[in-house]
Amino acid sequence: MSLRPTLDFLLYDWLHAEQLARHARFADHSRETFDAVLDTCERIAREKYAPFNRLVDTEEPRTVDDGQGGLKVVLPQATHDAHKAYVESGMVSAAQDYDEGGMQLPYTIEAAANGFFATASVSIGSSLLTKGNANLLMVHGTEMQKQVFARNEFGGRFTGTMCLSEPQAGSSLSDITTRATPDGADFESDPLGPRYRLKGNKMWISAGENELGENIVHLVLAKIPGPDGKLIPGTRGISLFIVPKRMVGTDGQLTGERNDVALAGLNHKLGWRGTTNTLLNFGEGKYPLRGGAGAIGYLVGKPHEGLRCMFHMMNEARIGIGMAATALGLAGYYASLDYAKNRPQGRPVGPAGKDPAQPQVRIIEHADIKRMLLAQKSYGEGALALMLYCAKLVDEQKTGTPEDAEQARLLLEVLTPIAKSWPSEWCLEANSLAIQIHGGYGYTRDFPVEQYWRDNRLNMIHEGTHGIQAADLLGRKVVMEGGKGPQLVAGRINATIERAMQRALLAEHGNALAKALQHVGAATKAAWSTGEPTAALANAVPYMQAFGHVVIAWIWLDLLLTVPDHDRTPAQVGRLHAARYFFHYELPKIGAWLRVVETRDPTCAAMPEEAF
């Protein structure tokens, strides 16, 4: 089964993506050019990614001596070939201006096209971080930083990372201890940006070491000491630095010098095994540079505003992780659907029970198998629709009228935590169901579904854990700017409900969604009724689960508005049943989740440590 028919439906029949060409930035585009991009990416994914998904899982990155007293990483040739094909397709710079060598492609189409690669093999490429890194520099970097670093990333010469976490700090960025001190009296006059020496350790750095390009551009969060020489507590002291693996001149060419960035080791995760995940030491003296230890880094933006700059990259990455989780959920669905259609097992139950003389039926004829397939379809296709909806909002924010752009910004503020976290949880559940449909075979490496589950399990922690996203949603996004964001989301949902109520086929779903939306609103007010953040946020994750389910129910109802009342195609019947499944089996779950939110249930927060 192919992803393409679903993408075509969502892009053109539902989102009307061809209308993006009305914006001046996309005026040279049409459905024909969009389809050409999708065709190319689908072909590359099929030829260069999918055949090697198991290979990169079993032949994990390994380290060898780099000839300079340190380590370097060896990746399978298939990874190099896939990366080369992706770069040559122009997709790294697809969304950039024509003057930058880009296609001025809408993010909506770019996100859809990247779905092919994630479905084929999520861990082969690391383009998500490279693009996010370069995009950040195009917004916050100097002209020289754009020229030397960002444009070489877009061109495929360099790859990029984001270095936030540290072994002792994890997600608590306020506790990072990587230190950046001015490098010499002339540190502010370096043409590549104010020059500092960095010392510290960064953990969990995806693609932190590889030979896919000539250089690696690390974006590193570090703290500049205050006048007293001490690090400023909290996030206020965090600054952002470009730290290249190999030093470059103002012409973008390598100088032959190795920066003092050393690979300390590889983290061997349960999934995404084709992507290196590293512990990097900055400034330990492994590669002394220009008279001493310390990795040379160039300040991006202003001192102490590093987190604000980095969040530009993190928000893009969060939508990208949601798409990766969605693609893996769909990959498992397609695999288990194919298996269910071809695996004979069991017999139907008649009035007299099972007749062993009758031939076996394919397992897809069993109601419980259909339940698990419908669940996967409702999760995966619902999540895909949400991802593309958010991607179109990104385009509207950048190219729409001032009013449309402001609405898109507010909608994205609320929807981004859900877009990252909902697929990470429920498309993982889809992968679990895919394993179950395969029976005992699903738990072996003879079939791909166990790998899809392992790969997807990482997405609940990628780019901010579930708890962090939930606290962001309930603690900040729904209350910021007087609640404008959730009010706008509710307005969009109510508009869909009003249209649905005009059709008898959809009225039941419309009523259910209206009640669910009202319940979320009431729970939001109840959570904050005391004004006490500790009590309000104690059940932030159940709140986000409920909010996410309401959003996906809305998406499904909106999709059903494209389904005619009569003469439906098989695909339309499938959407009708997937939506019905979600409304009948999933949406009712929000009652339990919101009950603990409304009552500010203290069960979890009040549990004494010694009682565990």
mmCIF file of C-alpha atoms in Angstrom, residues 443-591:
data_model
loop_
_atom_site.group_PDB
_atom_site.id
_atom_site.type_symbol
_atom_site.label_atom_id
_atom_site.label_comp_id
_atom_site.label_asym_id
_atom_site.label_seq_id
_atom_site.Cartn_x
_atom_site.Cartn_y
_atom_site.Cartn_z
ATOM 1 C CA TYR A 443 7.910 -10.015 17.717
ATOM 2 C CA THR A 444 10.660 -11.329 15.438
ATOM 3 C CA ARG A 445 13.023 -9.531 13.109
ATOM 4 C CA ASP A 446 11.614 -11.476 10.178
ATOM 5 C CA PHE A 447 8.988 -8.741 9.835
ATOM 6 C CA PRO A 448 9.530 -4.954 10.001
ATOM 7 C CA VAL A 449 6.889 -4.005 12.553
ATOM 8 C CA GLU A 450 9.049 -4.510 15.641
ATOM 9 C CA GLN A 451 11.595 -2.083 14.182
ATOM 10 C CA TYR A 452 8.890 0.480 13.471
ATOM 11 C CA TRP A 453 7.856 0.288 17.131
ATOM 12 C CA ARG A 454 11.436 0.672 18.371
ATOM 13 C CA ASP A 455 12.065 3.588 16.034
ATOM 14 C CA ASN A 456 8.841 5.295 17.063
ATOM 15 C CA ARG A 457 9.379 4.842 20.791
ATOM 16 C CA LEU A 458 12.100 7.492 20.642
ATOM 17 C CA ASN A 459 9.741 10.173 19.400
ATOM 18 C CA MET A 460 8.067 10.567 22.800
ATOM 19 C CA ILE A 461 11.332 12.064 24.051
ATOM 20 C CA HIS A 462 12.650 13.732 20.885
ATOM 21 C CA GLU A 463 12.438 17.556 20.915
ATOM 22 C CA GLY A 464 10.870 17.786 24.356
ATOM 23 C CA THR A 465 9.293 15.033 26.399
ATOM 24 C CA HIS A 466 5.573 14.422 26.740
ATOM 25 C CA GLY A 467 5.564 16.145 30.109
ATOM 26 C CA ILE A 468 7.379 19.201 28.763
ATOM 27 C CA GLN A 469 4.960 19.568 25.863
ATOM 28 C CA ALA A 470 1.975 19.141 28.185
ATOM 29 C CA ALA A 471 3.269 21.767 30.610
ATOM 30 C CA ASP A 472 3.873 24.094 27.665
ATOM 31 C CA LEU A 473 0.315 23.585 26.412
ATOM 32 C CA LEU A 474 -1.574 23.965 29.701
ATOM 33 C CA GLY A 475 0.918 26.165 31.497
ATOM 34 C CA ARG A 476 1.609 28.665 28.738
ATOM 35 C CA LYS A 477 -0.104 28.241 25.375
ATOM 36 C CA VAL A 478 -3.749 28.145 26.477
ATOM 37 C CA VAL A 479 -3.405 31.136 28.806
ATOM 38 C CA MET A 480 -1.023 33.389 26.858
ATOM 39 C CA GLU A 481 -2.361 36.615 25.343
ATOM 40 C CA GLY A 482 -5.646 36.269 27.207
ATOM 41 C CA GLY A 483 -6.398 32.850 25.751
ATOM 42 C CA LYS A 484 -6.545 34.032 22.137
ATOM 43 C CA GLY A 485 -4.984 30.820 20.831
ATOM 44 C CA PRO A 486 -7.480 28.293 22.218
ATOM 45 C CA GLN A 487 -10.335 30.661 21.367
ATOM 46 C CA LEU A 488 -9.222 30.639 17.756
ATOM 47 C CA VAL A 489 -8.877 26.851 17.740
ATOM 48 C CA ALA A 490 -12.375 26.575 19.204
ATOM 49 C CA GLY A 491 -13.659 28.900 16.504
ATOM 50 C CA ARG A 492 -12.226 26.685 13.770
ATOM 51 C CA ILE A 493 -13.683 23.585 15.410
ATOM 52 C CA ASN A 494 -17.114 25.186 15.787
ATOM 53 C CA ALA A 495 -17.082 26.194 12.118
ATOM 54 C CA THR A 496 -16.574 22.550 11.178
ATOM 55 C CA ILE A 497 -19.317 21.468 13.572
ATOM 56 C CA GLU A 498 -21.768 23.932 12.034
ATOM 57 C CA ARG A 499 -21.103 22.588 8.563
ATOM 58 C CA ALA A 500 -21.378 18.993 9.791
ATOM 59 C CA MET A 501 -24.731 19.639 11.477
ATOM 60 C CA GLN A 502 -26.212 20.416 8.069
ATOM 61 C CA ARG A 503 -25.721 16.790 7.064
ATOM 62 C CA ALA A 504 -27.628 13.977 8.736
ATOM 63 C CA LEU A 505 -24.703 11.620 8.177
ATOM 64 C CA LEU A 506 -22.422 13.770 10.356
ATOM 65 C CA ALA A 507 -24.751 15.284 12.932
ATOM 66 C CA GLU A 508 -24.030 12.644 15.579
ATOM 67 C CA HIS A 509 -20.299 13.279 15.309
ATOM 68 C CA GLY A 510 -20.874 17.032 15.354
ATOM 69 C CA ASN A 511 -22.821 16.830 18.592
ATOM 70 C CA ALA A 512 -20.189 14.616 20.206
ATOM 71 C CA LEU A 513 -17.395 16.979 19.209
ATOM 72 C CA ALA A 514 -19.314 20.018 20.484
ATOM 73 C CA LYS A 515 -19.716 18.399 23.916
ATOM 74 C CA ALA A 516 -16.053 17.359 23.973
ATOM 75 C CA LEU A 517 -14.900 20.867 23.081
ATOM 76 C CA GLN A 518 -17.050 22.341 25.820
ATOM 77 C CA HIS A 519 -15.585 19.826 28.268
ATOM 78 C CA VAL A 520 -12.010 20.855 27.411
ATOM 79 C CA GLY A 521 -12.901 24.518 27.904
ATOM 80 C CA ALA A 522 -14.462 23.831 31.281
ATOM 81 C CA ALA A 523 -11.490 21.716 32.360
ATOM 82 C CA THR A 524 -9.065 24.470 31.362
ATOM 83 C CA LYS A 525 -10.904 26.962 33.573
ATOM 84 C CA ALA A 526 -11.164 24.483 36.436
ATOM 85 C CA ALA A 527 -7.466 23.652 36.298
ATOM 86 C CA TRP A 528 -6.556 27.318 36.699
ATOM 87 C CA SER A 529 -9.422 28.269 39.034
ATOM 88 C CA THR A 530 -7.094 28.578 42.031
ATOM 89 C CA GLY A 531 -4.359 30.351 40.073
ATOM 90 C CA GLU A 532 -1.866 27.878 41.517
ATOM 91 C CA PRO A 533 0.440 26.472 38.795
ATOM 92 C CA THR A 534 1.498 23.434 40.823
ATOM 93 C CA ALA A 535 -2.095 22.259 41.160
ATOM 94 C CA ALA A 536 -3.061 23.217 37.621
ATOM 95 C CA LEU A 537 -0.153 21.404 36.000
ATOM 96 C CA ALA A 538 -0.197 18.257 38.123
ATOM 97 C CA ASN A 539 -2.338 16.572 35.460
ATOM 98 C CA ALA A 540 -1.010 18.369 32.385
ATOM 99 C CA VAL A 541 -0.418 15.163 30.418
ATOM 100 C CA PRO A 542 -4.028 13.905 30.720
ATOM 101 C CA TYR A 543 -5.087 17.413 29.678
ATOM 102 C CA MET A 544 -2.917 17.258 26.582
ATOM 103 C CA GLN A 545 -4.194 13.774 25.750
ATOM 104 C CA ALA A 546 -7.777 15.005 25.918
ATOM 105 C CA PHE A 547 -7.066 18.192 23.984
ATOM 106 C CA GLY A 548 -5.217 16.165 21.357
ATOM 107 C CA HIS A 549 -8.094 13.726 20.964
ATOM 108 C CA VAL A 550 -10.520 16.608 20.477
ATOM 109 C CA VAL A 551 -8.253 18.113 17.821
ATOM 110 C CA ILE A 552 -7.960 14.796 15.951
ATOM 111 C CA ALA A 553 -11.741 14.295 16.171
ATOM 112 C CA TRP A 554 -12.135 17.759 14.642
ATOM 113 C CA ILE A 555 -9.706 16.875 11.864
ATOM 114 C CA TRP A 556 -11.613 13.669 11.101
ATOM 115 C CA LEU A 557 -14.947 15.478 11.053
ATOM 116 C CA ASP A 558 -13.517 18.088 8.706
ATOM 117 C CA LEU A 559 -12.218 15.324 6.442
ATOM 118 C CA LEU A 560 -15.672 13.743 6.357
ATOM 119 C CA LEU A 561 -17.072 16.926 4.870
ATOM 120 C CA THR A 562 -15.372 15.802 1.639
ATOM 121 C CA VAL A 563 -17.193 12.428 1.654
ATOM 122 C CA PRO A 564 -20.471 12.386 -0.324
ATOM 123 C CA ASP A 565 -23.612 10.864 1.131
ATOM 124 C CA HIS A 566 -23.945 8.429 -1.775
ATOM 125 C CA ASP A 567 -21.825 6.687 -4.419
ATOM 126 C CA ARG A 568 -18.716 6.591 -2.251
ATOM 127 C CA THR A 569 -15.405 5.154 -3.380
ATOM 128 C CA PRO A 570 -13.697 2.477 -1.240
ATOM 129 C CA ALA A 571 -11.254 5.125 0.029
ATOM 130 C CA GLN A 572 -14.149 7.350 1.099
ATOM 131 C CA VAL A 573 -15.845 4.434 2.852
ATOM 132 C CA GLY A 574 -12.548 3.814 4.632
ATOM 133 C CA ARG A 575 -12.393 7.384 5.884
ATOM 134 C CA LEU A 576 -15.996 7.198 7.036
ATOM 135 C CA HIS A 577 -15.299 4.071 9.096
ATOM 136 C CA ALA A 578 -11.996 5.359 10.494
ATOM 137 C CA ALA A 579 -13.713 8.539 11.667
ATOM 138 C CA ARG A 580 -16.600 6.552 13.130
ATOM 139 C CA TYR A 581 -14.094 4.395 14.990
ATOM 140 C CA PHE A 582 -12.402 7.466 16.429
ATOM 141 C CA PHE A 583 -15.665 9.038 17.571
ATOM 142 C CA HIS A 584 -17.069 5.815 19.048
ATOM 143 C CA TYR A 585 -13.942 4.247 20.564
ATOM 144 C CA GLU A 586 -11.492 7.100 21.194
ATOM 145 C CA LEU A 587 -13.254 10.403 21.855
ATOM 146 C CA PRO A 588 -15.147 9.027 24.896
ATOM 147 C CA LYS A 589 -11.782 8.543 26.631
ATOM 148 C CA ILE A 590 -11.478 12.250 27.292
ATOM 149 C CA GLY A 591 -13.957 12.053 30.174
#
